[in-house]
mmCIF file of N, CA and C in Angstrom:
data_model
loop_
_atom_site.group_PDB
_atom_site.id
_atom_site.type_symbol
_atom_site.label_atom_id
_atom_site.label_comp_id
_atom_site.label_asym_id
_atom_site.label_seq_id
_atom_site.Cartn_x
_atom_site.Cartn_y
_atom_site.Cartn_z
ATOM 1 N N UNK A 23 45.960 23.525 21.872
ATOM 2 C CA UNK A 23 46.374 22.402 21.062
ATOM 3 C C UNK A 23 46.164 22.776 19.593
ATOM 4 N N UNK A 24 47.291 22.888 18.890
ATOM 5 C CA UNK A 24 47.191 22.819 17.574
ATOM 6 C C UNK A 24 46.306 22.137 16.645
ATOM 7 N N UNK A 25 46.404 21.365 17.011
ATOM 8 C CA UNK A 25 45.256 20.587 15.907
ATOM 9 C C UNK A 25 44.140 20.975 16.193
ATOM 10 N N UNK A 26 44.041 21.108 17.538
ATOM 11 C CA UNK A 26 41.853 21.499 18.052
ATOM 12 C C UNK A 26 41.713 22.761 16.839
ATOM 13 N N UNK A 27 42.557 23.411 16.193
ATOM 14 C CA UNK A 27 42.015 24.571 15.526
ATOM 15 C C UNK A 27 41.708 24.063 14.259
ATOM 16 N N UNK A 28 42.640 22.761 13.915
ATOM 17 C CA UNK A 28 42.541 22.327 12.567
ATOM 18 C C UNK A 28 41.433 21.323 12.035
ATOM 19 N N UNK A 29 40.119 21.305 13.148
ATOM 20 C CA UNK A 29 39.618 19.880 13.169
ATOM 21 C C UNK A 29 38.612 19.750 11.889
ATOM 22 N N UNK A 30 38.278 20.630 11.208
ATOM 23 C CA UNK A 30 37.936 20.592 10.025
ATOM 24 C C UNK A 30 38.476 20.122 8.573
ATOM 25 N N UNK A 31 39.883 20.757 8.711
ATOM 26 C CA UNK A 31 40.831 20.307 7.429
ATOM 27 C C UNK A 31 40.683 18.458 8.089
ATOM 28 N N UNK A 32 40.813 18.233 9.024
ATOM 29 C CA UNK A 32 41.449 16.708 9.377
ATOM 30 C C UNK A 32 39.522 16.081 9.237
ATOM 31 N N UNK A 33 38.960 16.331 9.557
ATOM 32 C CA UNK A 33 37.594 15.345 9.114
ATOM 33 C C UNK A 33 37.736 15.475 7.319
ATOM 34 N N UNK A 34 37.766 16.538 6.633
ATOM 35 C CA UNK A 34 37.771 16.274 5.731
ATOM 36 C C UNK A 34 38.535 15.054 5.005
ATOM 37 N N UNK A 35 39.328 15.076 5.661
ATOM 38 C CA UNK A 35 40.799 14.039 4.959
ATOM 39 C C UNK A 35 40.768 12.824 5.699
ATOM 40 N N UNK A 36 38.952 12.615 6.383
ATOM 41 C CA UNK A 36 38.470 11.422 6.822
ATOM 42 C C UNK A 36 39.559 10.870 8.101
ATOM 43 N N UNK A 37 39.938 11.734 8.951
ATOM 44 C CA UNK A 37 41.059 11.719 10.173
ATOM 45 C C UNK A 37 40.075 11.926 11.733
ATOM 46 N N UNK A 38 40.276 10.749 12.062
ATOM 47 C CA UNK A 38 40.003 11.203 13.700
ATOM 48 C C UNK A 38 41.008 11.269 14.544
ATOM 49 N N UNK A 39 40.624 11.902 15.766
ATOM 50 C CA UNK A 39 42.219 12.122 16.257
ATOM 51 C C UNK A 39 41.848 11.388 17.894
ATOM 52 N N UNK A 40 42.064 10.586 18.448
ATOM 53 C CA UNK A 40 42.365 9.720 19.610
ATOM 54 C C UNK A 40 43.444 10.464 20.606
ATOM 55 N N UNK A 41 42.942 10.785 22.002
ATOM 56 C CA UNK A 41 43.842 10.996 22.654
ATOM 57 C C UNK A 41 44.298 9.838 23.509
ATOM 58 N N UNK A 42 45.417 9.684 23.475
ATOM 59 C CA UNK A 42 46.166 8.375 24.713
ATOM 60 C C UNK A 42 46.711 8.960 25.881
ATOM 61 N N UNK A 43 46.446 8.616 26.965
ATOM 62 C CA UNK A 43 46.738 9.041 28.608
ATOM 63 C C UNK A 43 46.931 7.975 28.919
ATOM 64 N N UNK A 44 48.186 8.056 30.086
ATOM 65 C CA UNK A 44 48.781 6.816 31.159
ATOM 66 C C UNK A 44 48.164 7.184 32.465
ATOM 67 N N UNK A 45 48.073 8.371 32.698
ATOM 68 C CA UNK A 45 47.597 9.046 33.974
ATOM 69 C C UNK A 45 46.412 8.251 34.867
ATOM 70 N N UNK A 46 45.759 9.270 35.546
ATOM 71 C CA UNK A 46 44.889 8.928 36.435
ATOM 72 C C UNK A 46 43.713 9.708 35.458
ATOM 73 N N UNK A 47 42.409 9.167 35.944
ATOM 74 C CA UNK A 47 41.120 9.466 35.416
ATOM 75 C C UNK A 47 40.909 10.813 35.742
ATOM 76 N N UNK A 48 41.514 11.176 36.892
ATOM 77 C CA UNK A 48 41.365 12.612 37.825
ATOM 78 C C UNK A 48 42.143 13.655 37.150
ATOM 79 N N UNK A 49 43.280 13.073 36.373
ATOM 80 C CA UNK A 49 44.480 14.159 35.732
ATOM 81 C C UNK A 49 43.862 14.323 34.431
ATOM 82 N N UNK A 50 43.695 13.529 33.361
ATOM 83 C CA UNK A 50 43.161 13.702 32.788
ATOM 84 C C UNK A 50 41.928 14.233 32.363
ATOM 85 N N UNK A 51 40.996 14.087 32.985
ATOM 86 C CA UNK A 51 39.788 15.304 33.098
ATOM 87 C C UNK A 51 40.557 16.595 33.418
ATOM 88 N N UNK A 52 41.666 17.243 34.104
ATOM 89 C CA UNK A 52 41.732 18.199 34.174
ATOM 90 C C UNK A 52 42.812 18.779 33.052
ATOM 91 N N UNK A 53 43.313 17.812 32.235
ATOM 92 C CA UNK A 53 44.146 18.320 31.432
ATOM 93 C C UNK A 53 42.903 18.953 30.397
ATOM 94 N N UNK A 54 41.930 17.599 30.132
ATOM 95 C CA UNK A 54 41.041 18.015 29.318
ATOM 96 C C UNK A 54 40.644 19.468 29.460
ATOM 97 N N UNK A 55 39.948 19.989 30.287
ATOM 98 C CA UNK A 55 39.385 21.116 30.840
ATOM 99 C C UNK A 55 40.314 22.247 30.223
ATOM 100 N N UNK A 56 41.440 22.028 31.371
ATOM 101 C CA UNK A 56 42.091 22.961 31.092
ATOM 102 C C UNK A 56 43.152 23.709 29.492
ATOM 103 N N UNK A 57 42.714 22.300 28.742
ATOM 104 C CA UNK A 57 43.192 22.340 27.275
ATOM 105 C C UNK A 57 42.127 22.994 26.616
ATOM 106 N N UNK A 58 40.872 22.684 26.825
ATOM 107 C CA UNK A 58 39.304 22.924 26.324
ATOM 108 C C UNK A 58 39.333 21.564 24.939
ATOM 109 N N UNK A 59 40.240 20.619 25.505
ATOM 110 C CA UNK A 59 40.361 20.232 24.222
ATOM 111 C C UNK A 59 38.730 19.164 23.705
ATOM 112 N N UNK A 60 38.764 19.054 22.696
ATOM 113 C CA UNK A 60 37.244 18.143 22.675
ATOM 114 C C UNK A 60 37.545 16.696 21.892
ATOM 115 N N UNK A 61 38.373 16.568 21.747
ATOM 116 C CA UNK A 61 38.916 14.840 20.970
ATOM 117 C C UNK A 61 38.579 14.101 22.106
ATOM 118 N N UNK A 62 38.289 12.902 21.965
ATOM 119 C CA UNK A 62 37.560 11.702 22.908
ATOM 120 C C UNK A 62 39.233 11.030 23.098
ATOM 121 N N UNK A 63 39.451 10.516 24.035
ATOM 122 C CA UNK A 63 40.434 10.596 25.140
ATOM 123 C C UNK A 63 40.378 8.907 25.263
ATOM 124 N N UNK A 64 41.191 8.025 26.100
ATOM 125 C CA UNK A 64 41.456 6.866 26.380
ATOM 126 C C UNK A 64 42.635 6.614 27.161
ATOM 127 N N UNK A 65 42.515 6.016 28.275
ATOM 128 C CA UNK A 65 43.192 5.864 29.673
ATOM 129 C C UNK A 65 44.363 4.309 28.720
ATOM 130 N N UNK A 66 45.508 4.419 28.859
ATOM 131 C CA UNK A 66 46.403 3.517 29.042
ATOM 132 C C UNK A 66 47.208 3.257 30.304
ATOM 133 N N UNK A 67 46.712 3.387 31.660
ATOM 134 C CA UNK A 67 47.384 3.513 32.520
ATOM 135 C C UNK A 67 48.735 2.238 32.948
ATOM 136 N N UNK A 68 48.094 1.383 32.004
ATOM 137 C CA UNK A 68 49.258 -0.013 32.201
ATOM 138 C C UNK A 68 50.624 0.153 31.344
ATOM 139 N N UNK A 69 50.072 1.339 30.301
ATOM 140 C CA UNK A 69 50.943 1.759 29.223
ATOM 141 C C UNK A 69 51.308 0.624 28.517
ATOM 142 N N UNK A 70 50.421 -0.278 28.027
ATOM 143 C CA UNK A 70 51.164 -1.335 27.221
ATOM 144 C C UNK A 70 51.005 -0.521 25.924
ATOM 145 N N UNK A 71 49.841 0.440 25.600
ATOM 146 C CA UNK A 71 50.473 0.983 24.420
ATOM 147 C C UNK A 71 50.990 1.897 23.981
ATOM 148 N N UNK A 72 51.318 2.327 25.106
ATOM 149 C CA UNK A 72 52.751 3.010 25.082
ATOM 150 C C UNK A 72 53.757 2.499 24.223
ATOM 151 N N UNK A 73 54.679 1.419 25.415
ATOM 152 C CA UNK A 73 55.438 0.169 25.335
ATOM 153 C C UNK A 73 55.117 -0.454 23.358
ATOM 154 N N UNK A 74 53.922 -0.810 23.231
ATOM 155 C CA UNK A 74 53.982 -0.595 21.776
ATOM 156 C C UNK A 74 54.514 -0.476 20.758
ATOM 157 N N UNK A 75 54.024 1.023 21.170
ATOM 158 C CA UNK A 75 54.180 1.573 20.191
ATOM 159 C C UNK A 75 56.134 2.238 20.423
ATOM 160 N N UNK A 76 56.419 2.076 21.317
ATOM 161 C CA UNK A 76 57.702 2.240 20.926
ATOM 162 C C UNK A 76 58.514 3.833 22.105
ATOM 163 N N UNK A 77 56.960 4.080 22.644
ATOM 164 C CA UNK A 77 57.333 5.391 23.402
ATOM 165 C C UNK A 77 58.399 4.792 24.750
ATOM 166 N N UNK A 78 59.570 5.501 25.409
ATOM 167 C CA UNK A 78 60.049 5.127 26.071
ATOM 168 C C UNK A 78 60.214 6.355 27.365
ATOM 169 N N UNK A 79 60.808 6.144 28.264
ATOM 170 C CA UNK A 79 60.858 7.068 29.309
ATOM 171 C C UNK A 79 62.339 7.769 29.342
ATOM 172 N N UNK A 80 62.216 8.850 29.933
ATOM 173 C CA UNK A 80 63.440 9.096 29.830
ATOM 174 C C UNK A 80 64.163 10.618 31.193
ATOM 175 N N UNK A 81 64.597 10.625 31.720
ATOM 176 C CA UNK A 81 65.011 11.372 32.769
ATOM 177 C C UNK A 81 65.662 12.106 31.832
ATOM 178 N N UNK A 82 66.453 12.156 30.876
ATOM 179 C CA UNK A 82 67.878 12.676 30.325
ATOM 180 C C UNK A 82 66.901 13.621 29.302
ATOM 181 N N UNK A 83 65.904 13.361 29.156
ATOM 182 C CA UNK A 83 65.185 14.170 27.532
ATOM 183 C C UNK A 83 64.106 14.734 28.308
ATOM 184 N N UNK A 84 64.152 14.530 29.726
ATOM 185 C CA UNK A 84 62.923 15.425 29.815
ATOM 186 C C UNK A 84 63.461 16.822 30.740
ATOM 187 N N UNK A 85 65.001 16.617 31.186
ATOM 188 C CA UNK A 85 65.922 17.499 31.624
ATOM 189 C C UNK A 85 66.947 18.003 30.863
ATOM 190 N N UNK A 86 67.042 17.744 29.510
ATOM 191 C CA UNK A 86 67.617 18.416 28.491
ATOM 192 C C UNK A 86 67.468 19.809 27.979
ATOM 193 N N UNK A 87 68.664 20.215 27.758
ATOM 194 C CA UNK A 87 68.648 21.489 27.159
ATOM 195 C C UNK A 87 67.776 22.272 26.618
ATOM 196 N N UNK A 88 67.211 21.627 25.309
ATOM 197 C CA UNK A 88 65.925 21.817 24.628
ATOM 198 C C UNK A 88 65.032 22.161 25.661
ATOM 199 N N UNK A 89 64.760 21.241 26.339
ATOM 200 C CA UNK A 89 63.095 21.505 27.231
ATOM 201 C C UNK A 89 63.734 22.635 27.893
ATOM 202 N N UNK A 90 64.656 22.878 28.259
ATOM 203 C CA UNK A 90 65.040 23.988 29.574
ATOM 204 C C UNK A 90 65.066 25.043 28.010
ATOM 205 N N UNK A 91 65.480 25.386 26.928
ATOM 206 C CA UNK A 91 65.245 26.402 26.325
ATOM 207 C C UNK A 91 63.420 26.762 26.455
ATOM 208 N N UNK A 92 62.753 25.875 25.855
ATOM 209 C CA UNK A 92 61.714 25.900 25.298
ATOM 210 C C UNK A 92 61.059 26.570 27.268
ATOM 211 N N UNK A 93 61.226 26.042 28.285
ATOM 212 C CA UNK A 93 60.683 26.165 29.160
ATOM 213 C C UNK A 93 61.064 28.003 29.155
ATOM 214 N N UNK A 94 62.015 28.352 29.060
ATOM 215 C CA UNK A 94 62.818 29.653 29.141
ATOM 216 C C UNK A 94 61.700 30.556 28.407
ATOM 217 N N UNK A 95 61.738 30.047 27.341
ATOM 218 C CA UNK A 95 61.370 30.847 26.277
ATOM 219 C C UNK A 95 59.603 31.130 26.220
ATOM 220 N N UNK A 96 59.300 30.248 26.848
ATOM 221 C CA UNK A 96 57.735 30.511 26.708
ATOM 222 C C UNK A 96 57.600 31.207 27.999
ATOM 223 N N UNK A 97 58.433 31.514 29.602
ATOM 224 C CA UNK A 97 58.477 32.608 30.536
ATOM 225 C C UNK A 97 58.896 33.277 29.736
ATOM 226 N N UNK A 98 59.492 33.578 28.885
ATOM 227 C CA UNK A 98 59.543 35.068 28.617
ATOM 228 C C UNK A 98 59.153 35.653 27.531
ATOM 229 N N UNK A 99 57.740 35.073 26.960
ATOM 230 C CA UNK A 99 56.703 34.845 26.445
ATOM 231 C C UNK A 99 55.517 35.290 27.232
ATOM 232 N N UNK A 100 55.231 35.303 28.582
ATOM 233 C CA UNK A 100 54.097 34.955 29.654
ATOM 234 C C UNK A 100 53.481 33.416 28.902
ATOM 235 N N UNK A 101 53.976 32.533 27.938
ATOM 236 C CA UNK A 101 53.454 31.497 28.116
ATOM 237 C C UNK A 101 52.451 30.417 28.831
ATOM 238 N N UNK A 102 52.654 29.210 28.741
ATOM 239 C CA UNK A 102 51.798 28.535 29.838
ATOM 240 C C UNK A 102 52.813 27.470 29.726
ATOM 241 N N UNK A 103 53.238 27.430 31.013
ATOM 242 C CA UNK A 103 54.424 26.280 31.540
ATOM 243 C C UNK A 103 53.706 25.249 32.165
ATOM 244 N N UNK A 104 53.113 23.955 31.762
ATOM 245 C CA UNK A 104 53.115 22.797 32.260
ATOM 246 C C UNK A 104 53.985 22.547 33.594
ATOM 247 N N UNK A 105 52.761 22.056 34.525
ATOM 248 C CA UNK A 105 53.184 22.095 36.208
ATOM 249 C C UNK A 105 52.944 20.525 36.460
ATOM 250 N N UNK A 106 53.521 19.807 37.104
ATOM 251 C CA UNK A 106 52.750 18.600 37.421
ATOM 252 C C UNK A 106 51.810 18.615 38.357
ATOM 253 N N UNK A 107 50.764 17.814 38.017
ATOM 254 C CA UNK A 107 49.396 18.351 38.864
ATOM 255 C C UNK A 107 49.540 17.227 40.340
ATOM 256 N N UNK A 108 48.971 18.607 41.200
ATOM 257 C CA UNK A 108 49.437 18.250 42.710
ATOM 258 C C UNK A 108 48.345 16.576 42.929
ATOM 259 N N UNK A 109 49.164 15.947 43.738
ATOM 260 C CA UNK A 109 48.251 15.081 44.494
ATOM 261 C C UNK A 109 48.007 13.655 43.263
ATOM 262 N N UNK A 110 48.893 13.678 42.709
ATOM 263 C CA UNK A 110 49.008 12.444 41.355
ATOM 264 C C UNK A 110 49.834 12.011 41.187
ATOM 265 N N UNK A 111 49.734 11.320 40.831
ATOM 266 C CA UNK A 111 51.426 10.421 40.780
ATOM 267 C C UNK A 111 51.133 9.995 39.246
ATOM 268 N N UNK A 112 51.872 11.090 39.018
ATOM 269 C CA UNK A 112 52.047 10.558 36.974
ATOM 270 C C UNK A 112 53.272 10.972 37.343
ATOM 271 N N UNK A 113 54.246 9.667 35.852
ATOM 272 C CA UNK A 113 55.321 9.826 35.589
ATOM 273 C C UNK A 113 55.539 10.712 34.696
ATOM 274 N N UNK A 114 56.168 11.920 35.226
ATOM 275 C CA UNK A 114 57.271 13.097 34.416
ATOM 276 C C UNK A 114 58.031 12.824 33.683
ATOM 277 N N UNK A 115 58.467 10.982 33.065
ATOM 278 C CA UNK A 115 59.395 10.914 32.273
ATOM 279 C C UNK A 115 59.040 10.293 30.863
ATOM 280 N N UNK A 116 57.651 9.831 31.283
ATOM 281 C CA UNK A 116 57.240 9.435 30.331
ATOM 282 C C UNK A 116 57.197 10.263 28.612
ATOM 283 N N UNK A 117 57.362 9.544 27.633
ATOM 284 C CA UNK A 117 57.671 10.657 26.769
ATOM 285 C C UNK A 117 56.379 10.189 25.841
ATOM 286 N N UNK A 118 56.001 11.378 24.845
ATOM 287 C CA UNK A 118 55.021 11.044 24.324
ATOM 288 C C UNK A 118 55.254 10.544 23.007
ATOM 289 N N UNK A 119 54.546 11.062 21.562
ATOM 290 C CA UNK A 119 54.073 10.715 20.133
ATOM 291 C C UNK A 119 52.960 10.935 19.654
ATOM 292 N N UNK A 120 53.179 10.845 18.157
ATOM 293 C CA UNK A 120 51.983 11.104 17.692
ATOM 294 C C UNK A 120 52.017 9.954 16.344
ATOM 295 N N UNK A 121 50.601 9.156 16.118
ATOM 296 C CA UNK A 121 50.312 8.338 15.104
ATOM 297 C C UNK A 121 49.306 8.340 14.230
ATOM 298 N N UNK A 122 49.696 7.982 13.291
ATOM 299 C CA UNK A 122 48.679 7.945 12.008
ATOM 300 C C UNK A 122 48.326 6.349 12.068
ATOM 301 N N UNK A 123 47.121 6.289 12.085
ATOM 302 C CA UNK A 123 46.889 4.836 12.151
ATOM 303 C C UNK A 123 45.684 4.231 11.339
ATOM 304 N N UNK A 124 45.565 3.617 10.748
ATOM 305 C CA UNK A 124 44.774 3.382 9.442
ATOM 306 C C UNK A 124 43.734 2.383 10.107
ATOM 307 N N UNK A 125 42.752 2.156 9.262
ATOM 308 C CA UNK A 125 41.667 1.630 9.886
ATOM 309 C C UNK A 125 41.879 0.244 9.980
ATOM 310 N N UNK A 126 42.648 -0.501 9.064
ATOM 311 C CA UNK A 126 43.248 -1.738 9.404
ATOM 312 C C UNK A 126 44.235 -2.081 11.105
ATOM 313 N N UNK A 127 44.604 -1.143 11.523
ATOM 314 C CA UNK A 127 45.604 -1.108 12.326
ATOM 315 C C UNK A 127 47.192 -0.698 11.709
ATOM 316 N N UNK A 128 47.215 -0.614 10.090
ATOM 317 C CA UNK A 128 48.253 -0.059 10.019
ATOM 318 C C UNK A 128 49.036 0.895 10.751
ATOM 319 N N UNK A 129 50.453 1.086 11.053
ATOM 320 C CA UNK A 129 51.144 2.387 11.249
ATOM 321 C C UNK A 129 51.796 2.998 10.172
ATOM 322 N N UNK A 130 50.772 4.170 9.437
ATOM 323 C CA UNK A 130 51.358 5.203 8.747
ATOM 324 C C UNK A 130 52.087 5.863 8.340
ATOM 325 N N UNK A 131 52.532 6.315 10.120
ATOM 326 C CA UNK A 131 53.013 7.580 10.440
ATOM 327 C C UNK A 131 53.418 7.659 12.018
ATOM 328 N N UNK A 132 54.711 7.252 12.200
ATOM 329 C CA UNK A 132 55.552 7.442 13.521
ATOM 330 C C UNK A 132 56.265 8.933 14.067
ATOM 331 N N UNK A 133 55.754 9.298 15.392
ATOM 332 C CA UNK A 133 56.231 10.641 15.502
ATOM 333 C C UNK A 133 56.865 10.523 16.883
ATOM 334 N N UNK A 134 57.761 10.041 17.419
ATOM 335 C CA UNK A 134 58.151 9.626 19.071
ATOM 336 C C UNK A 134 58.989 11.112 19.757
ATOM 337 N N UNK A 135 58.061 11.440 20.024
ATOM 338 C CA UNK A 135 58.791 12.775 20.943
ATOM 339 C C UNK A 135 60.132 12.631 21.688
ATOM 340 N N UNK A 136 61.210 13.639 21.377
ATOM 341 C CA UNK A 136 62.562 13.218 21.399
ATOM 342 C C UNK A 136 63.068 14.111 23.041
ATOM 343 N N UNK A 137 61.948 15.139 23.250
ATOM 344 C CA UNK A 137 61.589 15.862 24.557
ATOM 345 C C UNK A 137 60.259 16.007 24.982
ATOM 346 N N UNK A 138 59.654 16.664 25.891
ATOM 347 C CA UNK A 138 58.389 16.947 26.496
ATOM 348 C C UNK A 138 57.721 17.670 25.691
ATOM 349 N N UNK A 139 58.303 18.896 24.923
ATOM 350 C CA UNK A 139 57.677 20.065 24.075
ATOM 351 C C UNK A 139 57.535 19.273 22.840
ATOM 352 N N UNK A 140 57.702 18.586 22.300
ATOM 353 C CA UNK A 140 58.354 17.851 20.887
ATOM 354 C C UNK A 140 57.252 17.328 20.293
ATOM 355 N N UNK A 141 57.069 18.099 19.228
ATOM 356 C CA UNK A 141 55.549 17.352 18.332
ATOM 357 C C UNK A 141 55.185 17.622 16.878
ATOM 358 N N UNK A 142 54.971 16.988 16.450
ATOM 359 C CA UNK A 142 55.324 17.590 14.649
ATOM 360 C C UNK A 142 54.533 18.616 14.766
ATOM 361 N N UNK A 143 54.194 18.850 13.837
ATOM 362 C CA UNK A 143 53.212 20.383 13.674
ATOM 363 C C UNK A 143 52.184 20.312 13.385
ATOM 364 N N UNK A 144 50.929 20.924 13.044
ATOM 365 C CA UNK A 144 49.794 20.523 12.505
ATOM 366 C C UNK A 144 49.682 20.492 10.798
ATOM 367 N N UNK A 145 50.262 21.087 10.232
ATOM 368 C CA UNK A 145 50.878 20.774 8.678
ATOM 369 C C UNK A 145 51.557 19.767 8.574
ATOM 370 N N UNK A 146 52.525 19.409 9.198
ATOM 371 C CA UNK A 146 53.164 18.304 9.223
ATOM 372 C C UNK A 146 51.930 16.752 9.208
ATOM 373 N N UNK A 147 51.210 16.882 9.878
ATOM 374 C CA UNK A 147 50.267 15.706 10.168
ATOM 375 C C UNK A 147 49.442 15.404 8.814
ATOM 376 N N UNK A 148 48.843 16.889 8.809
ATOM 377 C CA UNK A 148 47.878 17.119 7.575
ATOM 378 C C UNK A 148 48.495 16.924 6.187
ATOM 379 N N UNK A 149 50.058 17.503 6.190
ATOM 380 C CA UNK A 149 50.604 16.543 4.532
ATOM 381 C C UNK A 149 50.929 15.224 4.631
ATOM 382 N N UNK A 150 51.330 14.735 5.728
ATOM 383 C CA UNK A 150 51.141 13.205 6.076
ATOM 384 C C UNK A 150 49.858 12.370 5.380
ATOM 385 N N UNK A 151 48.547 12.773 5.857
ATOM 386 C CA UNK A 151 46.888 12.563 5.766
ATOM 387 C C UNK A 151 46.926 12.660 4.040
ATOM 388 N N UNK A 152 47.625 13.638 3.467
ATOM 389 C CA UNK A 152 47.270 13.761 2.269
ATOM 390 C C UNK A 152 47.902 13.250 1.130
ATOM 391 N N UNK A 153 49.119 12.436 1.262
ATOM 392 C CA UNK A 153 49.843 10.862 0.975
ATOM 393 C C UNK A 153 48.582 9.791 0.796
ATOM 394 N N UNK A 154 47.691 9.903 2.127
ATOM 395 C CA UNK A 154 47.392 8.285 2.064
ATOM 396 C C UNK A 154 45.884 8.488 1.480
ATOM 397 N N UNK A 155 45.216 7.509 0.541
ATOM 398 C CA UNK A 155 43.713 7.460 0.417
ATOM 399 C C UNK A 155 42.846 7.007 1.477
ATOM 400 N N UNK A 156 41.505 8.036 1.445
ATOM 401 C CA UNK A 156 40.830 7.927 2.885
ATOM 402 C C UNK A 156 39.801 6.447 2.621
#
């Protein structure tokens, strides 16, 4: 995860970073793990804030071109191709995002993933952060 490398520039600029999961308690511990990621995590399994925030599902964007490049391209990479994890029933169509969210509850900063791979960048976030006063 990109940002896990950046977590210094982002405390400085007074940024915590929240992970959101729809999943199961069981998938998520193993995404964790297997990410090594260390951001503190939070189950939406009803997805109302999902729904929210505006994220929607989608069969057509998660079988699109793009993802089938990006899937291509990281096999022939030796990459790491995202598998759905056996014995769970998470939805594959669900699409994700990323938010800037101010301590009021403001929204900042809208990022609605347009495929599965799809995520601003970690510069992208961090000149975002550096617009707003902490």
């Amino acid at each position: 995860m990109e940002l896990e490398t950046r977590k210094s520039d982002l405390k400085a600029l007074g940024c915590d970073i929240l992970l959101l999961f729809f999943g199961s308690q069981k998938s998520i511990k193993q995404w964790l793990a297997e990410t090594k990621s260390s951001f503190p995590s939070f189950q939406d399994s009803s997805k109302n804030i999902y729904s929210a925030l505006g994220l929607s599902r989608s069969v057509k964007e998660v079988f699109c071109m793009k993802t089938m490049q990006y899937y291509a391209s990281e096999m022939a990479s030796d990459g790491i191709i995202p598998t759905p994890y056996k014995d769970f029933n998470e939805d594959i169509y669900q699409m994700g995002g990323d938010f800037i969210i101010d301590q009021t509850g403001k929204i900042l900063f809208t990022y609605r993933s347009q495929t599965p791979s799809d995520r601003p960048s970690a510069e992208q976030i961090l000149g975002t952060l550096k617009n707003f006063p902490v």
